[in-house]
Tab-separated table of C-alpha atoms in Angstrom:
chain	number	residue	atom	x	y	z
A	1	MET	CA	-67.892	-73.541	26.946
A	2	ARG	CA	-65.082	-74.405	29.387
A	3	SER	CA	-67.605	-75.330	31.994
A	4	LEU	CA	-69.195	-77.756	29.564
A	5	ILE	CA	-65.862	-79.460	28.949
A	6	GLY	CA	-65.309	-79.568	32.686
A	7	ALA	CA	-68.737	-81.088	33.070
A	8	LEU	CA	-67.928	-83.678	30.405
A	9	VAL	CA	-64.733	-84.633	32.191
A	10	ARG	CA	-66.418	-84.652	35.574
A	11	ARG	CA	-69.203	-86.864	34.313
A	12	GLN	CA	-66.746	-89.290	32.822
A	13	THR	CA	-64.882	-89.680	36.083
A	14	LEU	CA	-68.157	-89.859	37.998
A	15	GLY	CA	-69.381	-92.556	35.673
A	16	SER	CA	-66.267	-94.608	36.097
A	17	SER	CA	-66.360	-94.422	39.867
A	18	SER	CA	-70.019	-95.308	40.132
A	19	VAL	CA	-69.657	-98.156	37.663
A	20	THR	CA	-66.790	-99.726	39.523
A	21	ALA	CA	-68.575	-99.268	42.838
A	22	ARG	CA	-71.662	-101.017	41.532
A	23	LEU	CA	-69.723	-103.844	39.962
A	24	GLN	CA	-67.724	-104.443	43.072
A	25	SER	CA	-70.824	-104.550	45.188
A	26	SER	CA	-72.366	-107.219	43.036
A	27	GLY	CA	-69.599	-109.491	44.191
A	28	ARG	CA	-69.231	-111.588	41.150
A	29	VAL	CA	-66.842	-109.549	39.191
A	30	GLY	CA	-63.905	-109.523	41.535
A	31	ALA	CA	-60.613	-109.573	39.765
A	32	SER	CA	-62.121	-110.461	36.442
A	33	PHE	CA	-62.119	-106.888	35.282
A	34	ALA	CA	-58.827	-105.995	36.794
A	35	ASN	CA	-57.028	-107.201	33.706
A	36	CYS	CA	-57.864	-106.271	30.220
A	37	GLY	CA	-58.247	-109.765	28.891
A	38	ASN	CA	-54.685	-109.945	27.761
A	39	GLU	CA	-52.145	-111.926	29.728
A	40	ASN	CA	-49.440	-109.350	29.257
A	41	HIS	CA	-51.381	-106.531	30.797
A	42	ARG	CA	-52.063	-107.684	34.249
A	43	PHE	CA	-51.634	-104.394	35.910
A	44	CYS	CA	-53.993	-102.224	34.077
A	45	SER	CA	-56.182	-100.088	36.217
A	46	SER	CA	-59.808	-100.803	35.858
A	47	ALA	CA	-61.135	-97.310	35.809
A	48	SER	CA	-59.272	-95.918	32.856
A	49	ASN	CA	-58.237	-96.868	29.390
A	50	CYS	CA	-55.289	-99.189	29.281
A	51	PRO	CA	-52.584	-97.423	27.304
A	52	ARG	CA	-51.042	-100.627	26.060
A	53	CYS	CA	-53.931	-102.551	24.752
A	54	SER	CA	-55.914	-99.375	24.005
A	55	LYS	CA	-59.188	-100.872	25.000
A	56	ASN	CA	-61.764	-99.136	26.981
A	57	HIS	CA	-62.035	-100.844	30.316
A	58	PHE	CA	-65.699	-100.154	30.609
A	59	LEU	CA	-66.363	-102.791	27.990
A	60	ARG	CA	-64.426	-105.488	29.795
A	61	ALA	CA	-66.248	-104.710	32.987
A	62	PHE	CA	-69.633	-104.935	31.346
A	63	HIS	CA	-68.793	-108.193	29.683
A	64	HIS	CA	-68.719	-109.742	33.112
A	65	PHE	CA	-71.765	-107.952	34.370
A	66	PRO	CA	-74.212	-110.524	35.646
A	67	SER	CA	-77.603	-110.294	34.054
A	68	GLY	CA	-79.518	-111.630	36.996
A	69	SER	CA	-78.108	-109.454	39.727
A	70	PRO	CA	-80.244	-106.709	41.191
A	71	ARG	CA	-79.703	-103.410	39.460
A	72	PRO	CA	-80.212	-99.965	40.876
A	73	SER	CA	-83.402	-98.461	39.634
A	74	THR	CA	-81.936	-95.309	38.151
A	75	SER	CA	-79.847	-97.129	35.594
A	76	GLU	CA	-82.247	-100.016	35.172
A	77	LEU	CA	-82.962	-99.288	31.588
A	78	LYS	CA	-79.335	-98.882	30.601
A	79	SER	CA	-78.190	-101.906	32.575
A	80	GLY	CA	-80.771	-104.071	30.898
A	81	SER	CA	-79.403	-103.201	27.516
A	82	LEU	CA	-75.851	-103.671	28.710
A	83	ALA	CA	-76.661	-107.121	30.065
A	84	LYS	CA	-77.992	-108.089	26.672
A	85	PHE	CA	-74.758	-107.066	25.089
A	86	GLY	CA	-72.804	-109.049	27.652
A	87	GLY	CA	-74.830	-112.117	26.884
A	88	SER	CA	-74.614	-111.931	23.129
A	89	GLY	CA	-70.881	-111.318	23.275
A	90	ILE	CA	-70.571	-108.260	21.129
A	91	SER	CA	-66.996	-107.327	20.374
A	92	SER	CA	-65.077	-104.782	22.300
A	93	SER	CA	-65.246	-102.191	19.599
A	94	LEU	CA	-68.485	-101.007	21.143
A	95	ASN	CA	-67.719	-97.977	23.225
A	96	LEU	CA	-70.114	-97.330	26.006
A	97	SER	CA	-70.667	-93.826	27.083
A	98	PRO	CA	-70.371	-93.184	30.814
A	99	TRP	CA	-73.297	-90.789	30.626
A	100	SER	CA	-75.650	-93.586	29.738
A	101	VAL	CA	-74.516	-95.540	32.758
A	102	LEU	CA	-75.535	-92.776	35.099
A	103	GLY	CA	-78.938	-92.625	33.512
A	104	THR	CA	-78.679	-88.877	33.359
A	105	SER	CA	-81.671	-86.751	32.934
A	106	PHE	CA	-80.232	-83.758	31.085
A	107	PRO	CA	-81.020	-83.562	27.332
A	108	SER	CA	-78.977	-86.154	25.508
A	109	ARG	CA	-76.838	-84.446	22.923
A	110	GLY	CA	-77.244	-87.331	20.555
A	111	ILE	CA	-75.117	-89.470	22.828
A	112	SER	CA	-77.235	-92.570	22.725
A	113	THR	CA	-80.490	-93.583	21.206
A	114	ALA	CA	-81.459	-95.581	24.293
A	115	GLY	CA	-82.455	-92.537	26.275
A	116	SER	CA	-84.921	-91.205	23.746
A	117	SER	CA	-87.041	-94.235	23.004
A	118	ASP	CA	-89.269	-96.201	25.316
A	119	ALA	CA	-88.625	-99.564	23.715
A	120	PRO	CA	-85.845	-100.819	26.035
A	121	THR	CA	-87.892	-100.262	29.179
A	122	SER	CA	-90.701	-102.445	27.970
A	123	GLN	CA	-88.401	-105.325	27.116
A	124	ASP	CA	-86.586	-105.133	30.380
A	125	SER	CA	-85.583	-108.533	31.647
A	126	SER	CA	-87.974	-110.849	29.851
A	127	ILE	CA	-86.033	-111.159	26.594
A	128	PRO	CA	-84.289	-114.451	25.942
A	129	PHE	CA	-80.705	-114.140	24.943
A	130	ASP	CA	-81.038	-115.432	21.406
A	131	ASP	CA	-83.493	-112.653	20.565
A	132	VAL	CA	-81.670	-109.808	18.819
A	133	PRO	CA	-81.982	-106.625	20.878
A	134	PRO	CA	-82.708	-103.398	19.084
A	135	ARG	CA	-79.483	-101.802	18.032
A	136	ILE	CA	-78.694	-99.019	20.415
A	137	LYS	CA	-75.952	-96.777	19.241
A	138	PHE	CA	-73.708	-94.936	21.603
A	139	LYS	CA	-71.721	-92.014	20.388
A	140	ARG	CA	-68.137	-91.676	21.446
A	141	MET	CA	-67.675	-88.710	23.694
A	142	ASP	CA	-64.385	-87.602	22.257
A	143	LYS	CA	-65.904	-87.496	18.803
A	144	THR	CA	-68.853	-85.571	20.118
A	145	ALA	CA	-66.547	-83.085	21.751
A	146	ARG	CA	-65.088	-82.231	18.385
A	147	ASN	CA	-68.284	-80.903	16.959
A	148	ILE	CA	-69.812	-79.730	20.202
A	149	MET	CA	-70.115	-76.200	18.877
A	150	GLN	CA	-72.131	-77.469	15.939
A	151	ILE	CA	-74.408	-79.366	18.283
A	152	LEU	CA	-74.850	-76.369	20.568
A	153	ASN	CA	-75.588	-74.126	17.624
A	154	ARG	CA	-78.177	-76.500	16.257
A	155	GLU	CA	-79.826	-76.793	19.651
A	156	ALA	CA	-79.963	-73.041	20.121
A	157	VAL	CA	-81.529	-72.588	16.702
A	158	GLU	CA	-84.132	-75.261	17.352
A	159	GLU	CA	-84.978	-73.714	20.664
A	160	VAL	CA	-85.673	-70.361	19.048
A	161	ARG	CA	-87.601	-71.980	16.225
A	162	THR	CA	-89.945	-73.762	18.583
A	163	GLN	CA	-90.709	-70.584	20.465
A	164	ARG	CA	-91.235	-68.287	17.533
A	165	GLU	CA	-92.136	-68.743	13.931
A	166	VAL	CA	-89.197	-67.564	11.810
A	167	PRO	CA	-90.015	-67.501	8.114
A	168	ASP	CA	-87.547	-68.174	5.370
A	169	ILE	CA	-85.909	-64.923	4.271
A	170	ARG	CA	-84.001	-64.847	1.034
A	171	PRO	CA	-82.354	-62.086	-0.967
A	172	GLY	CA	-84.855	-60.334	-3.152
A	173	TYR	CA	-87.703	-60.527	-0.660
A	174	ILE	CA	-89.423	-57.348	0.386
A	175	VAL	CA	-90.046	-57.738	4.091
A	176	GLN	CA	-91.536	-55.757	6.870
A	177	LEU	CA	-90.156	-56.277	10.367
A	178	LYS	CA	-91.433	-55.216	13.712
A	179	VAL	CA	-88.391	-54.562	15.818
A	180	GLU	CA	-88.452	-53.859	19.508
A	181	VAL	CA	-86.010	-51.173	20.514
A	182	PRO	CA	-84.876	-51.207	24.136
A	183	GLU	CA	-85.104	-47.427	24.460
A	184	ASN	CA	-88.508	-47.195	22.863
A	185	LYS	CA	-90.273	-49.472	25.256
A	186	ARG	CA	-93.775	-48.432	24.403
A	187	ARG	CA	-93.943	-49.300	20.723
A	188	LEU	CA	-92.309	-51.402	18.055
A	189	SER	CA	-90.616	-49.769	15.107
A	190	THR	CA	-91.405	-51.112	11.680
A	191	VAL	CA	-88.637	-51.664	9.206
A	192	LYS	CA	-89.614	-52.227	5.626
A	193	GLY	CA	-87.143	-52.904	2.873
A	194	ILE	CA	-85.580	-55.361	0.519
A	195	VAL	CA	-83.347	-58.132	1.730
A	196	ILE	CA	-80.041	-57.823	-0.059
A	197	ALA	CA	-77.979	-60.423	1.734
A	198	ARG	CA	-78.288	-63.352	4.047
A	199	ARG	CA	-75.451	-64.959	5.938
A	200	ASN	CA	-76.019	-68.377	7.477
A	201	ALA	CA	-74.082	-68.941	10.680
A	202	GLY	CA	-76.252	-71.046	12.966
A	203	ILE	CA	-77.658	-68.902	15.710
A	204	ASN	CA	-75.856	-65.841	14.317
A	205	THR	CA	-77.645	-65.932	11.012
A	206	THR	CA	-77.902	-62.353	9.778
A	207	PHE	CA	-79.641	-60.625	6.954
A	208	ARG	CA	-79.331	-57.132	5.532
A	209	ILE	CA	-82.213	-54.905	4.656
A	210	ARG	CA	-81.872	-51.900	2.424
A	211	ARG	CA	-84.388	-49.123	2.550
A	212	GLN	CA	-84.852	-45.412	2.012
A	213	VAL	CA	-85.330	-43.405	5.169
A	214	ALA	CA	-86.110	-39.703	4.849
A	215	GLY	CA	-84.324	-39.457	1.534
A	216	VAL	CA	-81.219	-41.335	2.610
A	217	GLY	CA	-80.470	-44.945	1.802
A	218	VAL	CA	-79.927	-47.043	4.904
A	219	GLU	CA	-78.784	-50.617	5.198
A	220	SER	CA	-79.434	-52.457	8.430
A	221	LEU	CA	-78.078	-55.790	9.481
A	222	PHE	CA	-80.291	-57.871	11.756
A	223	MET	CA	-79.812	-61.148	13.542
A	224	LEU	CA	-82.461	-63.533	12.333
A	225	TYR	CA	-82.961	-65.250	15.692
A	226	SER	CA	-82.817	-62.131	17.778
A	227	PRO	CA	-85.544	-61.798	20.394
A	228	ASN	CA	-85.886	-58.150	19.422
A	229	ILE	CA	-87.454	-59.044	16.097
A	230	LYS	CA	-91.050	-59.509	16.984
A	231	GLU	CA	-92.601	-60.119	13.615
A	232	VAL	CA	-91.460	-60.701	10.086
A	233	LYS	CA	-93.870	-60.333	7.216
A	234	ILE	CA	-92.937	-61.055	3.629
A	235	LEU	CA	-94.596	-58.594	1.317
A	236	ASP	CA	-93.169	-59.495	-2.033
A	237	LYS	CA	-90.586	-61.688	-3.682
A	238	LYS	CA	-88.483	-60.284	-6.467
A	239	LYS	CA	-86.708	-62.471	-8.902
A	240	VAL	CA	-82.981	-62.090	-8.456
A	241	ARG	CA	-80.139	-64.101	-9.823
A	242	ARG	CA	-77.701	-63.449	-7.050
A	243	ALA	CA	-77.216	-64.201	-3.384
A	244	LYS	CA	-75.907	-60.779	-2.461
A	245	LEU	CA	-77.533	-57.772	-4.068
A	246	TYR	CA	-74.881	-55.191	-3.359
A	247	TYR	CA	-75.253	-53.780	-6.868
A	248	LEU	CA	-78.403	-52.080	-5.642
A	249	ARG	CA	-76.256	-49.562	-3.823
A	250	GLU	CA	-75.385	-47.868	-7.097
A	251	LYS	CA	-78.701	-48.291	-8.786
A	252	MET	CA	-82.065	-46.735	-8.141
A	253	ASN	CA	-85.177	-48.700	-8.905
A	254	ALA	CA	-83.262	-51.624	-10.289
A	255	LEU	CA	-85.774	-54.226	-9.222
A	256	SER	CA	-89.072	-52.504	-9.680
A	257	LYS	CA	-90.390	-54.606	-12.511
B	1	MET	CA	-64.447	-43.419	9.365
B	2	ILE	CA	-64.083	-39.739	8.719
B	3	GLN	CA	-60.571	-38.360	8.623
B	4	PRO	CA	-59.078	-35.004	7.613
B	5	GLN	CA	-59.758	-34.156	3.972
B	6	THR	CA	-63.032	-36.079	4.021
B	7	ARG	CA	-65.926	-34.278	2.400
B	8	LEU	CA	-69.224	-34.487	4.209
B	9	ASN	CA	-72.737	-33.450	3.342
B	10	VAL	CA	-74.536	-31.125	5.666
B	11	ALA	CA	-77.726	-32.486	7.148
B	12	ASP	CA	-79.337	-29.289	8.323
B	13	ASN	CA	-80.428	-25.899	7.052
B	14	SER	CA	-77.620	-23.886	8.569
B	15	GLY	CA	-76.484	-22.603	5.152
B	16	ALA	CA	-73.514	-24.806	4.435
B	17	ARG	CA	-73.697	-27.455	1.742
B	18	GLU	CA	-70.459	-29.324	1.962
B	19	LEU	CA	-67.807	-29.536	4.640
B	20	MET	CA	-64.302	-30.848	4.633
B	21	CYS	CA	-63.001	-32.341	7.838
B	22	ILE	CA	-59.810	-30.790	9.174
B	23	ARG	CA	-59.435	-32.269	12.603
B	24	ILE	CA	-61.139	-34.666	14.997
B	25	ILE	CA	-61.899	-33.316	18.443
B	26	GLY	CA	-61.150	-35.588	21.329
B	27	THR	CA	-58.034	-37.546	22.201
B	28	SER	CA	-54.863	-36.459	20.486
B	29	ASN	CA	-53.765	-38.180	17.288
B	30	ARG	CA	-57.105	-39.762	16.693
B	31	ARG	CA	-57.305	-41.403	13.292
B	32	TYR	CA	-60.963	-41.706	12.438
B	33	ALA	CA	-64.193	-40.166	13.505
B	34	HIS	CA	-67.477	-42.038	13.654
B	35	ILE	CA	-71.089	-41.169	14.291
B	36	GLY	CA	-71.336	-38.900	17.295
B	37	ASP	CA	-67.827	-37.446	17.119
B	38	VAL	CA	-67.248	-33.729	16.852
B	39	ILE	CA	-64.949	-32.538	14.100
B	40	VAL	CA	-63.507	-29.237	13.011
B	41	ALA	CA	-64.409	-28.583	9.414
B	42	VAL	CA	-64.108	-25.937	6.776
B	43	ILE	CA	-67.046	-25.010	4.597
B	44	LYS	CA	-66.338	-25.875	1.003
B	45	GLU	CA	-69.684	-24.954	-0.427
B	46	ALA	CA	-72.461	-22.829	0.974
B	47	ILE	CA	-75.904	-21.622	-0.002
B	48	PRO	CA	-75.817	-18.000	-1.184
B	49	ASN	CA	-77.118	-15.378	1.231
B	50	SER	CA	-76.698	-17.468	4.350
B	51	PRO	CA	-75.006	-16.678	7.665
B	52	LEU	CA	-72.266	-19.227	6.918
B	53	GLU	CA	-69.823	-18.562	4.123
B	54	LYS	CA	-67.359	-20.583	2.156
B	55	SER	CA	-63.942	-21.272	3.794
B	56	GLU	CA	-65.230	-20.631	7.265
B	57	VAL	CA	-63.939	-22.960	9.981
B	58	ILE	CA	-66.700	-24.403	12.124
B	59	ARG	CA	-67.440	-27.383	14.291
B	60	ALA	CA	-69.769	-30.181	13.313
B	61	VAL	CA	-71.007	-33.489	14.673
B	62	ILE	CA	-71.085	-36.508	12.412
B	63	VAL	CA	-74.531	-38.009	12.036
B	64	ARG	CA	-74.211	-40.426	9.125
B	65	THR	CA	-71.327	-42.501	7.877
B	66	CYS	CA	-70.848	-45.060	5.189
B	67	LYS	CA	-68.968	-47.155	7.698
B	68	GLU	CA	-71.417	-49.207	9.705
B	69	LEU	CA	-72.334	-48.354	13.237
B	70	LYS	CA	-72.384	-51.413	15.464
B	71	ARG	CA	-74.839	-51.938	18.259
B	72	ASN	CA	-74.617	-54.293	21.218
B	73	ASN	CA	-77.477	-56.461	20.058
B	74	GLY	CA	-75.595	-57.384	16.902
B	75	MET	CA	-77.367	-54.873	14.723
B	76	LYS	CA	-75.414	-52.731	12.261
B	77	ILE	CA	-76.505	-49.620	10.459
B	78	ARG	CA	-74.883	-48.285	7.358
B	79	TYR	CA	-75.850	-45.114	5.550
B	80	ASP	CA	-75.292	-44.249	1.938
B	81	ASP	CA	-73.408	-41.031	2.569
B	82	ASN	CA	-71.352	-39.178	5.150
B	83	ALA	CA	-73.103	-36.253	6.750
B	84	ALA	CA	-72.668	-33.840	9.613
B	85	VAL	CA	-74.657	-31.216	11.443
B	86	VAL	CA	-73.082	-27.833	12.096
B	87	ILE	CA	-72.923	-27.058	15.807
B	88	ASP	CA	-71.575	-24.301	18.003
B	89	GLN	CA	-69.191	-24.564	20.925
B	90	GLU	CA	-71.809	-25.900	23.333
B	91	GLY	CA	-73.176	-28.573	21.060
B	92	ASN	CA	-76.377	-26.915	19.910
B	93	PRO	CA	-77.113	-27.094	16.214
B	94	LYS	CA	-76.862	-23.873	14.262
B	95	GLY	CA	-79.698	-24.747	11.935
B	96	THR	CA	-83.356	-25.180	12.727
B	97	ARG	CA	-84.152	-28.281	10.717
B	98	ILE	CA	-82.442	-31.621	10.302
B	99	PHE	CA	-82.679	-33.692	7.143
B	100	GLY	CA	-82.306	-37.407	6.933
B	101	ALA	CA	-82.292	-40.143	9.558
B	102	ILE	CA	-80.315	-39.851	12.750
B	103	ALA	CA	-78.936	-42.723	14.780
B	104	ARG	CA	-80.171	-43.250	18.301
B	105	GLU	CA	-76.670	-43.081	19.738
B	106	LEU	CA	-76.654	-39.294	19.483
B	107	ARG	CA	-79.121	-39.071	22.294
B	108	GLN	CA	-76.709	-40.691	24.709
B	109	LEU	CA	-74.008	-38.255	23.636
B	110	ASN	CA	-76.107	-35.276	24.719
B	111	PHE	CA	-77.162	-34.093	21.290
B	112	THR	CA	-80.782	-34.202	22.318
B	113	LYS	CA	-81.761	-31.139	20.312
B	114	ILE	CA	-80.565	-32.756	17.106
B	115	VAL	CA	-82.392	-35.984	17.907
B	116	SER	CA	-85.600	-34.155	18.680
B	117	LEU	CA	-85.482	-32.262	15.391
B	118	ALA	CA	-84.749	-35.354	13.332
B	119	PRO	CA	-87.503	-36.622	11.044
B	120	GLU	CA	-86.575	-40.229	11.753
B	121	VAL	CA	-84.493	-41.746	14.525
B	122	LEU	CA	-83.047	-45.117	13.675
């Protein structure tokens, strides 16, 4: 997790340095982005947020970005969209993510919608300025960092779901699992019982199964997305009016109707 | 979480029916015993005409607890009762049959004879 935050910070600084390098090389920006558009703040640095006017300096820089200048091929798609924004004069409340500038190839964690669709590449430089470009939303990185655990959790769950079919398990279902035990490498053990509880926690979603083993009642708690669970088969669904069936611990044959 | 004064069922055919824990073997001043720990127990109830009698002090290994046993893969196992198997000084069970399910962790603790006699290893 710390490495991810470090990567976020590193990418932000990387983005700023590469943006300023590219803008300076184009030769037309010059001192125009050295100030933040406000006469009082002449000495703001260009690569960081000005503390006084609290505007993101990336926006100011992109406002002056020439649309006709040659763009590097890696960020061609992003620069095209940015040029459109510069031309139509969208207000400075639009926060541009530095990741989009780099044209990164790692999976976009919902940072911008430009990376996922193919539409911007087709309308690269042939759009006239009075044509409204498709709205491309950029998510603010500090807001994303707040719910990064939620995003990571969701991604991990989707990854497991695409690999393996995980059926819906609810309390009251009679299920049969095939569990792989690390010690018993040659065969899978079958676990058959009634689901008495389910706890939703993203990738750590667990469910409890109650069963009778050799005359003794046993409750086992399994992780739903564990790779050790090879197969889940739902045998029956009992009607229950509760989410947690802990009352079955005292009763015998309570649900056999 | 077995502590002194806890009553345990006996999971084998050694002759005892119910044990009461007196002491936990291991580090000094240990509070609770879990699955796989050896305890000193006194027999509270025994089958008539068996080699073990009531109020005899013996050693036993805990095989089932109502407190869940946690595994590294996130799995937890919880039994419906507390049970122990009567053993001798070396760790061999005194009985010849084991009743009920036994957890896999006993194999790593060198109670292989108990695990091999068990009808079901969880």
